[in-house]
XYZ file of C-alpha atoms in Angstrom:
179
model
C -43.794 -6.769 8.736
C -41.469 -4.363 6.931
C -39.115 -3.726 9.861
C -38.437 -7.491 10.152
C -37.524 -7.652 6.467
C -35.164 -4.673 6.740
C -33.525 -6.033 9.897
C -33.093 -9.497 8.359
C -31.479 -7.944 5.285
C -28.986 -5.941 7.378
C -28.252 -8.771 9.820
C -27.765 -11.323 7.012
C -25.388 -9.070 5.085
C -23.382 -8.395 8.223
C -23.156 -12.100 9.108
C -22.224 -13.117 5.557
C -19.581 -10.440 4.945
C -18.257 -9.096 8.262
C -14.887 -10.822 7.876
C -14.512 -10.274 4.107
C -15.016 -6.491 4.354
C -14.012 -6.039 7.987
C -17.441 -4.844 9.115
C -17.060 -4.139 12.829
C -18.868 -2.583 15.805
C -22.417 -3.659 14.983
C -24.544 -1.258 17.019
C -27.712 -1.658 14.960
C -30.844 -2.132 17.006
C -34.488 -2.783 16.260
C -37.805 -2.696 18.060
C -41.349 -3.146 16.733
C -41.331 0.015 14.641
C -37.703 1.154 14.175
C -34.325 -0.026 13.029
C -31.567 2.267 14.231
C -28.514 2.078 16.492
C -28.342 1.836 20.269
C -29.139 5.049 22.162
C -29.775 7.142 19.062
C -29.275 10.863 19.730
C -30.200 13.885 17.590
C -27.447 14.669 15.108
C -25.796 18.057 15.803
C -25.308 18.719 12.030
C -22.072 20.592 12.348
C -20.726 22.719 9.502
C -17.354 21.045 9.953
C -17.352 17.417 8.808
C -14.412 16.378 11.003
C -16.158 17.738 14.129
C -19.391 15.900 13.274
C -17.577 12.658 12.414
C -15.676 12.804 15.717
C -18.928 13.420 17.631
C -20.559 10.421 15.908
C -17.586 8.147 16.740
C -17.272 9.319 20.351
C -21.017 8.937 20.994
C -21.349 5.626 19.091
C -23.997 7.125 16.811
C -23.690 4.626 13.972
C -24.973 1.197 13.002
C -21.644 -0.378 12.075
C -18.258 0.534 10.685
C -16.202 -0.756 7.805
C -12.621 -1.143 8.998
C -11.189 2.340 9.512
C -12.718 3.563 6.230
C -15.972 4.912 7.641
C -19.332 4.414 9.307
C -22.773 3.285 8.236
C -25.946 4.725 9.734
C -29.287 2.994 9.134
C -32.535 4.476 10.390
C -35.952 3.172 9.350
C -39.191 4.161 11.088
C -42.434 2.324 10.374
C -46.016 2.379 11.582
C -48.451 -0.498 10.964
C -46.061 -1.943 8.383
C -45.769 1.320 6.415
C -42.458 3.110 6.025
C -42.730 6.617 7.553
C -39.104 7.770 7.332
C -35.716 6.350 6.389
C -32.189 7.687 6.346
C -29.172 5.594 5.394
C -25.704 7.081 5.213
C -22.047 6.327 4.706
C -19.775 8.677 6.615
C -16.190 8.243 5.426
C -13.279 8.667 7.774
C -12.027 12.250 7.186
C -8.522 10.840 6.629
C -9.694 9.217 3.380
C -10.756 10.910 0.164
C -14.233 9.377 -0.099
C -17.493 11.314 -0.081
C -20.401 11.396 2.348
C -23.433 9.611 0.839
C -26.977 9.598 2.205
C -30.322 8.291 0.964
C -33.475 9.759 2.539
C -37.157 8.915 2.485
C -38.923 11.911 4.056
C -42.551 12.144 2.893
C -43.577 14.599 5.624
C -40.769 16.994 4.634
C -41.431 16.691 0.901
C -41.663 20.003 -0.961
C -41.997 18.958 -4.650
C -38.882 19.906 -6.605
C -36.923 21.465 -3.732
C -37.168 18.537 -1.322
C -38.277 15.332 -3.088
C -39.820 12.574 -0.985
C -37.076 10.058 -1.897
C -33.650 11.515 -2.668
C -29.934 11.118 -2.117
C -27.065 13.389 -1.207
C -23.411 13.250 -2.184
C -20.853 15.339 -0.346
C -20.885 17.348 2.846
C -22.674 19.544 3.778
C -25.459 17.466 2.298
C -28.113 20.190 2.033
C -26.380 21.739 -0.960
C -27.721 19.096 -3.362
C -30.651 16.647 -3.383
C -31.206 14.301 -6.294
C -34.675 12.750 -6.614
C -34.878 8.978 -6.937
C -37.781 6.563 -7.229
C -36.703 3.774 -4.870
C -35.144 3.363 -1.449
C -32.377 0.727 -1.256
C -32.183 -2.103 1.236
C -29.274 -1.839 3.707
C -27.407 -4.672 1.917
C -27.645 -2.934 -1.466
C -26.431 0.334 0.001
C -23.472 -1.398 1.662
C -22.617 -3.207 -1.593
C -22.681 0.148 -3.393
C -20.337 1.741 -0.828
C -18.049 -1.305 -0.801
C -17.796 -1.004 -4.574
C -16.973 2.717 -4.316
C -14.275 1.913 -1.756
C -12.698 -0.496 -4.261
C -13.365 -3.720 -2.348
C -15.777 -5.324 -4.811
C -16.489 -5.318 -8.512
C -20.190 -5.312 -9.351
C -20.947 -8.305 -11.558
C -24.742 -8.288 -11.465
C -27.782 -6.496 -10.174
C -31.049 -7.811 -8.751
C -33.618 -5.169 -9.651
C -36.352 -6.823 -7.569
C -34.399 -6.703 -4.306
C -33.367 -3.053 -4.731
C -36.963 -1.943 -4.298
C -37.771 -1.354 -0.667
C -40.326 1.337 -1.251
C -41.595 2.877 -4.449
C -44.186 5.626 -4.735
C -46.749 5.373 -7.519
C -46.647 9.114 -8.193
C -43.087 9.988 -9.189
C -42.448 13.334 -10.823
C -39.482 13.525 -13.170
C -37.648 16.811 -13.569
C -35.574 17.897 -16.530
C -32.360 19.583 -15.483
C -30.440 21.994 -17.666
C -26.693 22.151 -17.229
C -24.486 25.029 -18.359
């Protein structure tokens, strides 16, 4: 079952690296069809990042944190072993100069070029830019990516097989022109 595989990946990474990277406050939670955090509430999506970050911290709306550098959110929803929706995000502490990063798998919201099924966002507010991608990362790969961006780890290798959590057969590539 897919949700077991995702949970095992997250739990194993946390257990292996919590002390090395100071991963704290593990609030991730799973049931038969979802991996999320305890008592997940709808996100208010504020226009002010500091207000939203404070709301998330005060309401414990995250899966785990990395020291005082920021928060991870992991949400995967499945049905009969099929991934229906996924959102994984790193929300940096506003006191640091790092950027908000989010990967989304939203097939029901897909609108060809304007809202690709699998995409990622950099920066806040995140609706200003979506970049189409062909694969959704495992939680461990996403955390390794963020840990690298934070300067904790140098990437020495890459396991292409493990990165694939979900890959659609029909992927449309777009050519972008830059000024």
